Amino acid sequence: MTNWTIGIIGGSGLYQIDALEDAQWIRVNSPFGEASDEILCGRIGNVQLRFLPRHGRGHRIPPSEVNARANVDALKRAGCTDIVAISAVGSLREELEPGRFVVVDQFIDRTKGRPSSFFGTGMVAHVSMAEPVCGRLSGFAAAAVEKAGGKVAKGGTYLAMEGPQFSTRAESHLYRQWGADVIGMTAMPEAKLCREAEMPYALVGMVTDYDCWREDAAFVEVSEVIEQMNANGELARKTVEALVAALPEEREASPLDTVLDYALITAPEERDPAMCAKLDAVAGRVL
């Protein structure tokens, strides 16, 4: 076995990884509440994989109610070293057509009221989000999309909206002016939490539609989105297999593995023991 353990967070259209060997669904308890589902644990070749459907099997959980803290904490407890998230997105650019995959490298967070940190009163921490994804992992992901036969855009800004409603046309035009390339409802606070949990993160956005900024399109049709999601899901599964096959035999340490070394602010004698106990998986290395 290699020393990679890849966590896959599957979004809309990806609820299963059929290529997993020795696969079994395992419930991982988290002090941050219930994760979206059990975690499918197994391997592809010599690489351990942990798969979590973000919305639960059968797509039961809407974006605003996804417990991202429990999901990320559970994946950390399941031994993940790195996280690849796969998400359905709308396109804000003509050249990012439905069916294309976008390996995101920046985010604009417009979500509202979602718990966005593992830390808080009794244990304060500040991590950098200047470069919110792992370049190494994103490179593997982009190459994997191409290997799987898909069209990929390398880099792009993801606008995270609250949902569950789609954008107004005015909002869609505004986000384009801001420089956003794709829009979705789930990458935040997920990316922030993976950074706090010291797990390098990459996001592959599966374009399903053009949102509503184009004047020749009245609005997002859910039926069209579902049809494109189903087509994207098969390519996503092939991408996961190609990514795992391309990983180096040994995982070299990443600077993102140790971001908490200089992030904790609260003096040791002032730290809340109950908070520290909840952080045993996320921050146990430095507590």
Tab-separated table of N, CA and C in Angstrom, residues 10 15 21 55 83 92 103 109 125 131 141 173 196 208 219 230 241 245 261-262 274 285:
chain	number	residue	atom	x	y	z
A	10	GLY	N	-18.267	13.335	-3.014
A	10	GLY	CA	-19.051	13.286	-4.242
A	10	GLY	C	-20.231	14.229	-4.178
A	15	TYR	N	-22.589	9.441	-6.528
A	15	TYR	CA	-23.026	8.884	-5.246
A	15	TYR	C	-22.380	7.533	-4.941
A	21	GLU	N	-12.294	-1.767	-4.460
A	21	GLU	CA	-12.142	-3.154	-4.012
A	21	GLU	C	-12.230	-3.195	-2.487
A	55	HIS	N	-24.407	14.909	-0.374
A	55	HIS	CA	-25.844	15.080	-0.131
A	55	HIS	C	-26.498	13.806	0.399
A	83	ILE	N	-8.021	15.470	0.044
A	83	ILE	CA	-9.432	15.470	-0.320
A	83	ILE	C	-9.603	15.988	-1.746
A	92	LEU	N	-20.327	30.464	-15.776
A	92	LEU	CA	-20.471	31.902	-15.962
A	92	LEU	C	-19.640	32.396	-17.139
A	103	VAL	N	-11.154	22.541	-12.956
A	103	VAL	CA	-10.383	22.333	-11.733
A	103	VAL	C	-10.142	23.713	-11.115
A	109	ASP	N	-16.793	33.416	-1.428
A	109	ASP	CA	-17.769	32.802	-0.519
A	109	ASP	C	-18.938	33.751	-0.275
A	125	ALA	N	-8.142	30.106	16.098
A	125	ALA	CA	-7.113	29.814	15.099
A	125	ALA	C	-7.434	30.567	13.817
A	131	GLU	N	-4.277	30.911	-1.052
A	131	GLU	CA	-4.280	29.898	-2.115
A	131	GLU	C	-5.095	28.726	-1.576
A	141	ALA	N	-5.600	16.056	-10.572
A	141	ALA	CA	-7.015	15.992	-10.942
A	141	ALA	C	-7.232	16.421	-12.386
A	173	HIS	N	-25.037	38.216	-13.662
A	173	HIS	CA	-24.199	39.223	-14.324
A	173	HIS	C	-23.192	39.827	-13.341
A	196	GLU	N	-8.292	23.848	7.582
A	196	GLU	CA	-8.112	23.787	9.035
A	196	GLU	C	-7.757	22.381	9.503
A	208	THR	N	-22.873	21.874	-15.584
A	208	THR	CA	-24.170	21.318	-15.984
A	208	THR	C	-25.001	22.290	-16.809
A	219	PHE	N	-33.720	30.586	-18.087
A	219	PHE	CA	-33.351	30.233	-16.719
A	219	PHE	C	-32.821	28.812	-16.714
A	230	ASN	N	-26.114	13.322	-14.914
A	230	ASN	CA	-25.968	11.885	-15.135
A	230	ASN	C	-24.825	11.594	-16.099
A	241	GLU	N	-10.729	7.094	-10.962
A	241	GLU	CA	-9.872	5.940	-11.238
A	241	GLU	C	-8.554	6.382	-11.861
A	245	ALA	N	-4.674	6.099	-10.227
A	245	ALA	CA	-3.649	5.361	-10.973
A	245	ALA	C	-2.403	6.203	-11.222
A	261	ASP	N	0.571	24.791	12.566
A	261	ASP	CA	1.761	25.071	13.376
A	261	ASP	C	1.810	26.528	13.835
A	262	TYR	N	1.340	27.442	12.978
A	262	TYR	CA	1.409	28.869	13.299
A	262	TYR	C	0.025	29.520	13.289
A	274	ALA	N	-12.970	21.257	26.731
A	274	ALA	CA	-14.052	20.643	25.952
A	274	ALA	C	-13.850	20.893	24.463
A	285	ARG	N	-2.704	16.909	16.332
A	285	ARG	CA	-1.260	16.938	16.088
A	285	ARG	C	-0.586	18.077	16.834
